[in-house]
Coordinates of C-alpha atoms and ligand atoms in Angstrom, one line a residue:
X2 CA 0.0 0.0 0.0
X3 CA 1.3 3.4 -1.0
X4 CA 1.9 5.3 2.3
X5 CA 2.0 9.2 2.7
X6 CA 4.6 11.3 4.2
X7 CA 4.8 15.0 5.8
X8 CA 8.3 16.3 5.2
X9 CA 8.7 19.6 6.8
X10 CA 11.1 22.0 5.1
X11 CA 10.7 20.4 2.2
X12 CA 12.0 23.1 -0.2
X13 CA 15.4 23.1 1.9
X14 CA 18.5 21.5 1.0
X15 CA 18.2 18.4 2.8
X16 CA 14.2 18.4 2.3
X17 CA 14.3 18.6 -1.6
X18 CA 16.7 15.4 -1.6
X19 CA 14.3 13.6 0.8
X20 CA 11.3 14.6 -1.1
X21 CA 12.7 13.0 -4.4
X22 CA 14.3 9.9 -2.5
X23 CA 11.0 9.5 -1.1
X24 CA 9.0 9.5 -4.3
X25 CA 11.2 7.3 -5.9
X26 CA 10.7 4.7 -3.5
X27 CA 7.1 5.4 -4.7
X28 CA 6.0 7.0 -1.7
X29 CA 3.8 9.9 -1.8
X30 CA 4.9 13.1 -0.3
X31 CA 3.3 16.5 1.2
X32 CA 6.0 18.8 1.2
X33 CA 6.0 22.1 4.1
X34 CA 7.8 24.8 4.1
X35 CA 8.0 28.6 4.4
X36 CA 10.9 29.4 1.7
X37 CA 12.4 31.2 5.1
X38 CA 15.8 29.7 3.6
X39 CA 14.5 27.2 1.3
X40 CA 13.8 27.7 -2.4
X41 CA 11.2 26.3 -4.2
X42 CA 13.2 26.1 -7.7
X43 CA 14.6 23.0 -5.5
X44 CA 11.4 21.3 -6.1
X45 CA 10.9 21.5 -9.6
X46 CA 12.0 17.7 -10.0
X47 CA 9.5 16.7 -6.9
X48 CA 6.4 19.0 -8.0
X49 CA 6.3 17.3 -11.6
X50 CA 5.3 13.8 -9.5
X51 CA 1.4 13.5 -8.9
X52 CA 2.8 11.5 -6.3
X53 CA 3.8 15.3 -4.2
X54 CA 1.8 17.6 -3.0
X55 CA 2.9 21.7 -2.3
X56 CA 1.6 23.7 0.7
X57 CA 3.6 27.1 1.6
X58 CA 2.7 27.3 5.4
X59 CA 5.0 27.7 8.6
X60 CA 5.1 24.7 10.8
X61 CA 4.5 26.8 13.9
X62 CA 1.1 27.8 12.5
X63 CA -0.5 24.4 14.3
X64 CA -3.9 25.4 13.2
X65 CA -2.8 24.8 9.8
X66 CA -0.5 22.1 10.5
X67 CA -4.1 20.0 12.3
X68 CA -5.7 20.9 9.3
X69 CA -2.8 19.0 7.3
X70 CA -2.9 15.9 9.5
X71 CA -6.5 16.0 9.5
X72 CA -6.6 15.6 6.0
X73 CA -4.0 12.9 5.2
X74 CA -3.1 9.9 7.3
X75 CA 0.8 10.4 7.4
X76 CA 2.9 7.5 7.7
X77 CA 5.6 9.3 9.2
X78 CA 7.1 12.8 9.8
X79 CA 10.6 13.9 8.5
X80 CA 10.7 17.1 10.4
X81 CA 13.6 19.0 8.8
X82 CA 12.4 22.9 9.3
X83 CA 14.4 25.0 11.3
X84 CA 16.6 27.9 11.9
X85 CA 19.7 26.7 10.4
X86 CA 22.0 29.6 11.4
X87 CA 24.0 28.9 14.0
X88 CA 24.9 32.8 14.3
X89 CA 21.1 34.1 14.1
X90 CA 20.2 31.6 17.0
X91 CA 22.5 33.4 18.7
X92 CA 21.0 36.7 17.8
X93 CA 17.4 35.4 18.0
X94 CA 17.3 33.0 20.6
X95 CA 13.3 33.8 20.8
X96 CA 13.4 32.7 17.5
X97 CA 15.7 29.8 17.9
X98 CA 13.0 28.4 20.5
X99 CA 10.0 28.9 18.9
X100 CA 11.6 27.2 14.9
X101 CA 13.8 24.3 16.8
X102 CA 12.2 23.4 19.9
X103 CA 8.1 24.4 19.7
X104 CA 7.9 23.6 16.4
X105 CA 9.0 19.7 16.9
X106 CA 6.7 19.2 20.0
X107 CA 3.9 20.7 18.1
X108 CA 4.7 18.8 15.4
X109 CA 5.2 15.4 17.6
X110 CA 1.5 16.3 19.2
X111 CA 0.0 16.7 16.0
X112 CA 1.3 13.2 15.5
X113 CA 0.2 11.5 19.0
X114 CA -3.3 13.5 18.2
X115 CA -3.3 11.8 14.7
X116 CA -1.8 8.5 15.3
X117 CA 1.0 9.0 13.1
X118 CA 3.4 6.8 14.4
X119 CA 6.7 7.3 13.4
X120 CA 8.5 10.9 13.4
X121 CA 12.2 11.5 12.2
X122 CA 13.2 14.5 13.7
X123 CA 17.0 16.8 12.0
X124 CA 19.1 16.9 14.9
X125 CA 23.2 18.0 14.5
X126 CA 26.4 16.9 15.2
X127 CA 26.5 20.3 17.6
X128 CA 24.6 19.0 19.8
X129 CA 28.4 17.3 20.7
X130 CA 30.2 20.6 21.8
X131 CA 33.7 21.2 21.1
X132 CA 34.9 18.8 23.8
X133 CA 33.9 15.5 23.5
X134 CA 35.8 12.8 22.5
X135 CA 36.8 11.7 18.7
X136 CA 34.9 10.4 16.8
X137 CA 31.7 11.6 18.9
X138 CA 29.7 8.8 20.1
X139 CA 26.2 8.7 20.6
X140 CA 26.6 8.1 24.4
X141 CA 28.8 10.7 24.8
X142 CA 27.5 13.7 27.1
X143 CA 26.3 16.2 24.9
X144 CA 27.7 19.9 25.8
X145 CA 25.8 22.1 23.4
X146 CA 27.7 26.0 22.9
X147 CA 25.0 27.5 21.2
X148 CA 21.1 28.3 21.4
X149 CA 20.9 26.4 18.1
X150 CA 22.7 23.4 19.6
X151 CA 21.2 23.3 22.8
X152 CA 17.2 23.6 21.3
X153 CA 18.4 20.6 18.8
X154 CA 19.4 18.5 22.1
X155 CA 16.0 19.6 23.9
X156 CA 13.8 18.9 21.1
X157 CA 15.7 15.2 21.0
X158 CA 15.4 14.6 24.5
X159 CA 11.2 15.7 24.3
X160 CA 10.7 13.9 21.8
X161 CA 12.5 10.5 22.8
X162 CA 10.5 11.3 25.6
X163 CA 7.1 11.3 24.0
X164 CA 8.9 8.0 22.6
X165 CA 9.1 6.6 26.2
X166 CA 5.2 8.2 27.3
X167 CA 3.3 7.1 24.2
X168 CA 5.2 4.9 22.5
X169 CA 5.7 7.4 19.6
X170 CA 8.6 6.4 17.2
X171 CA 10.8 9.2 17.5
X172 CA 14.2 8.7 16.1
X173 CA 16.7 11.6 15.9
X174 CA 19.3 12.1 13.0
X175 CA 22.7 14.0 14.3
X176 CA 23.6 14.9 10.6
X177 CA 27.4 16.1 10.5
X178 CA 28.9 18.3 7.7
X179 CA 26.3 17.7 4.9
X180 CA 27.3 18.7 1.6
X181 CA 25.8 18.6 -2.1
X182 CA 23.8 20.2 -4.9
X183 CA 21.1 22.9 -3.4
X184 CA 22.9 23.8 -0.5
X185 CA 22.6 28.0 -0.8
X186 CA 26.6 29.5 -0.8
X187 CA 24.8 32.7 -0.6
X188 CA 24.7 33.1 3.1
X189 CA 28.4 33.2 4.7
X190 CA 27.1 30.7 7.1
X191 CA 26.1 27.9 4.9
X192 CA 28.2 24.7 3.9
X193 CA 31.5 25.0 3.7
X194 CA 32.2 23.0 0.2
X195 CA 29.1 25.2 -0.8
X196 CA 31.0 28.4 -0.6
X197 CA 34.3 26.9 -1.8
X198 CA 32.5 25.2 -5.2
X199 CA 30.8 28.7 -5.8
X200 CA 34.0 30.7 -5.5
X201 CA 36.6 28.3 -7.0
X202 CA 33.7 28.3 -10.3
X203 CA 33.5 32.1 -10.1
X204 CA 37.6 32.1 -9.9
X205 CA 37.6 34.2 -6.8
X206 CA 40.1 33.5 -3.7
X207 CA 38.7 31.3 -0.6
X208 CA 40.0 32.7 2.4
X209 CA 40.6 29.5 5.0
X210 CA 40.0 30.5 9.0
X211 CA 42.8 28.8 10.6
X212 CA 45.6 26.7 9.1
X213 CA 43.7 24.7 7.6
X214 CA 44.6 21.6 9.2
X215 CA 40.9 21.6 11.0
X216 CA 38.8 18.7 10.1
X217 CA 35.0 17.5 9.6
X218 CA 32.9 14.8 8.4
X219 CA 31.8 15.2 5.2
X220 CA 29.0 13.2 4.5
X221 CA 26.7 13.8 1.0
X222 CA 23.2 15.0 1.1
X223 CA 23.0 11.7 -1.1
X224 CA 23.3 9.6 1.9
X225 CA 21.5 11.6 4.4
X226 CA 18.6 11.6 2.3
X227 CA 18.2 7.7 2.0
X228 CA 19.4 8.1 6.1
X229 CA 16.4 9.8 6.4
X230 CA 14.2 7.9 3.6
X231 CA 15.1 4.6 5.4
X232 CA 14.6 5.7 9.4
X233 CA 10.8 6.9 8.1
X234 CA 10.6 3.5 6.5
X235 CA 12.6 0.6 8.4
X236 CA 10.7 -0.9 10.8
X237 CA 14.0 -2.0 12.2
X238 CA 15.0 1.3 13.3
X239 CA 14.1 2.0 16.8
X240 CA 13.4 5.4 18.4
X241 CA 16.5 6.3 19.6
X242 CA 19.4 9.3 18.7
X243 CA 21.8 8.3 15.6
X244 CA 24.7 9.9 14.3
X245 CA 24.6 10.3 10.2
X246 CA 28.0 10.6 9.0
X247 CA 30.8 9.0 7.4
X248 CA 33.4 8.7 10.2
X249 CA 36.3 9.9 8.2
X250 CA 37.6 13.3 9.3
X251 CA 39.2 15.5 6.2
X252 CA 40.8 18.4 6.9
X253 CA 39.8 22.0 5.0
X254 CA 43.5 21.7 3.6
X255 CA 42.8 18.1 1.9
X256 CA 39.3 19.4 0.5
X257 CA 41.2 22.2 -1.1
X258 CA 44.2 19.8 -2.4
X259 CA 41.0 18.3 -4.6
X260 CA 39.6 22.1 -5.8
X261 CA 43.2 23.1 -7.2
X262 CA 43.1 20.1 -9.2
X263 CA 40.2 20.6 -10.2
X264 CA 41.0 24.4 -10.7
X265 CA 44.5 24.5 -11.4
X266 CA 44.1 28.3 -12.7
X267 CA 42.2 29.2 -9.2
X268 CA 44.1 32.0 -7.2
X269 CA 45.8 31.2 -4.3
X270 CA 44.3 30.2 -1.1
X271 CA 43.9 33.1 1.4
X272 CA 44.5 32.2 5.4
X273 CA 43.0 33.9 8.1
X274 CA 42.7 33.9 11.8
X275 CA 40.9 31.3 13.7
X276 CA 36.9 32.2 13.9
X277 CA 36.1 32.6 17.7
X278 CA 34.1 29.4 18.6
X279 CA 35.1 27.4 15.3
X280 CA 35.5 23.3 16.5
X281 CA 38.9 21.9 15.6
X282 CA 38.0 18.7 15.1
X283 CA 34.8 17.2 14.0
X284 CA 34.2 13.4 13.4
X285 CA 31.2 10.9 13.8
X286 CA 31.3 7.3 14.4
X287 CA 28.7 5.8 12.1
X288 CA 28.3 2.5 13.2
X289 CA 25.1 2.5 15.3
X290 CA 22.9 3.4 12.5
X291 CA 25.0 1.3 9.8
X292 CA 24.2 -1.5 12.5
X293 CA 20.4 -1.4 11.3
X294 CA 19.9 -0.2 7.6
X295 CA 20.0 -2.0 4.7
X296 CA 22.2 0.1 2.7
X297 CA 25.6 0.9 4.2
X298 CA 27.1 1.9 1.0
X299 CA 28.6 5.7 0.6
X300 CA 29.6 7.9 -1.1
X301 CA 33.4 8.6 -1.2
X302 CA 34.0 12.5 -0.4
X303 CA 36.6 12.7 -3.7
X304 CA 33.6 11.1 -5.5
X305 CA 31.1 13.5 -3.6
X306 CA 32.9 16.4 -4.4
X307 CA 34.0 16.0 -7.8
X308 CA 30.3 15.4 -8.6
X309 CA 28.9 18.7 -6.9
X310 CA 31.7 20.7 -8.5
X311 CA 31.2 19.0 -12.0
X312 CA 27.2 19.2 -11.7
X313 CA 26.8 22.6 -10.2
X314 CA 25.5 23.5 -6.9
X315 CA 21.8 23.8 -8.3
X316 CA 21.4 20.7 -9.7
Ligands
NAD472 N1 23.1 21.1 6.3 C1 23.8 20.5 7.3 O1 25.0 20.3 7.3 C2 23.0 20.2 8.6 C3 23.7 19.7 9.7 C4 23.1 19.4 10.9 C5 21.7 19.6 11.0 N2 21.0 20.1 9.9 C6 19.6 20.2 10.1 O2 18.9 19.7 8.9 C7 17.7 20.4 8.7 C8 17.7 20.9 7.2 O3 18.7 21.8 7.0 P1 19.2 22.3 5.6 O4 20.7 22.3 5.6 O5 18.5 21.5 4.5 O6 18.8 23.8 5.6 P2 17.8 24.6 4.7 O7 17.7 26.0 5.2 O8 18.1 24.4 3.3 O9 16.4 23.9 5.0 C9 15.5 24.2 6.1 C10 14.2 24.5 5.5 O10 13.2 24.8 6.5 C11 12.4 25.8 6.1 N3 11.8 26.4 7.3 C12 12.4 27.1 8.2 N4 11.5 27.5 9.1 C13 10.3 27.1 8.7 C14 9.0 27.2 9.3 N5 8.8 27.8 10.4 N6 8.0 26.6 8.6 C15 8.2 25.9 7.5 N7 9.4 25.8 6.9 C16 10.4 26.4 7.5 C17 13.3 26.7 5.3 O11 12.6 27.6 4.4 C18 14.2 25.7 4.6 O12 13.6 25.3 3.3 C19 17.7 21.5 9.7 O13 16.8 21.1 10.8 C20 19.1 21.7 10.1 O14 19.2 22.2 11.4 C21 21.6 20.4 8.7

């Protein structure tokens, strides 16, 4: 039987590659979002399916939301909308609260109230800190240094509590550095390998923050979207927290060794001072999720990034 569902954010980065993973596992799809970041060009592929269905609406407009529930019986819940900016949550921490934290337990109600049983909810690898030990582990203590991080961790720990209440099937995705096609280099903030691709293309200087020698897992929006495609789908996935990720940490200086061969004409690279609050070292270990899908295949980084820079960053 075909089953229906909700992905919030839908016209996001991540969202847009969910959507279309989703339909073609011949699923059908309501997509949500606001365009607050998102863009709906990113759904072009998804709205030419009969299988999707649009709605412009913000998730913390619950009247609206009820009425959406009401209407369809959703499978599942891939709740991916959120401030994404880890710098406005600082400036808006109202803000912060009311997109990452109240929207996912009015969402999560909205699914106890409509007997939607399973909700996959976009956590981060900040919910880690700065501090805890390589490559971060699931069990690991969380120590969140920023409103962003710290409503991501509260939102998982309400929600795995609504798990443990009322038995809803809430399973939270600590996505690491997730790169790809889609991902906006418009905002200084976004994806690293976002800004890079669009620069080295334009032929303008990166500037590097640091020496260069920092590292994080790169894992493609590729993976993450079946990551998410297969936690709304596998009943063998239990509610619980999971790392996404690759657990291979490549430094800025090794990403850019790939770029100048790819742009051997590219001007030089431009170093900079450290960014206050920047994490050295960022790495996942993967295997507690690998454990339990079916796919474990991935996509090499090289591979990865050859691809985005080769394909474009609209694609
Ligand atoms: N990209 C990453 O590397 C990364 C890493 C860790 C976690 N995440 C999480 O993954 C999720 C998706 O992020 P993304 O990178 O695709 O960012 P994105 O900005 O492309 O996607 C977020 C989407 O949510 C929409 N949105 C925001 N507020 C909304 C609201 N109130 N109502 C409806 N829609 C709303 C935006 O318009 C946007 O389309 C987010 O929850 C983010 O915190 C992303």
């Amino acid at each position: 039987m075909t089953q229906t569902f909700l992905v919030t954010g839908a016209a996001g980065f991540i969202g847009s590659h969910s959507v279309e993973w989703l339909l073609a596992h011949n699923h059908r799809v309501v997509g949500v979002d606001n365009l607050r970041t998102g863009h709906l060009e990113n759904l072009e592929v998804a709205r030419s399916s009969p299988d999707f269905e649009w709605m412009l609406a913000d998730v913390c407009d619950e009247a609206a939301m009820r009425e959406l529930f009401k209407k369809h019986r959703f499978a599942g819940v891939l709740h991916l909308a959120a401030l994404v900016s880890v710098p406005e949550s600082f400036r808006e921490p109202a803000l912060n609260y009311q997109l990452n934290l109240a929207a996912a337990d009015c969402i999560a109600r909205l699914c106890l109230e409509f007997e939607c049983k399973r909700l996959v909810f976009a956590s981060s690898a900040a919910v880690y800190g700065a501090h805890a030990a390589l490559p971060n582990q699931e069990s690991a203590i969380p120590q969140p240094q920023s409103p962003y991080a710290a409503a991501k961790l509260a939102a998982e720990v309400m929600l795995l509590g609504y798990a443990a209440s009322y038995g809803l099937e809430t399973i939270c995705l600590r996505y690491f550095n997730v790169y790809g096609s889609r991902q906006d280099p418009g905002s200084p903030y976004s994806g690293v390998l976002s800004i890079f691709t669009d620069r080295f293309q334009c032929g303008l200087p990166v500037t590097v923050y640091g020496d260069g020698e920092q590292t994080r897992d790169f894992i493609s929006v590729r993976d993450v979207a079946r990551a998410n495609g297969e936690a709304l789908t596998q009943m063998q996935v239990v509610a619980d927290r999971y790392n996404v990720c690759t657990g291979r940490g490549i430094s800025l200086n090794q990403v850019l060794a790939i770029y100048q061969e790819l742009f051997p004409n590219a001007p030089s690279v431009e170093y900079a001072a450290p960014r206050i609050g920047d994490i050295r070292h960022s790495q996942g270990n993967p295997e507690k999720l690998h454990n339990i899908l079916i796919l474990k295949s991935q996509t090499p980084f090289e591979q990865g990034l050859r691809e985005l820079v080769v394909g474009g960053l609209g694609r």
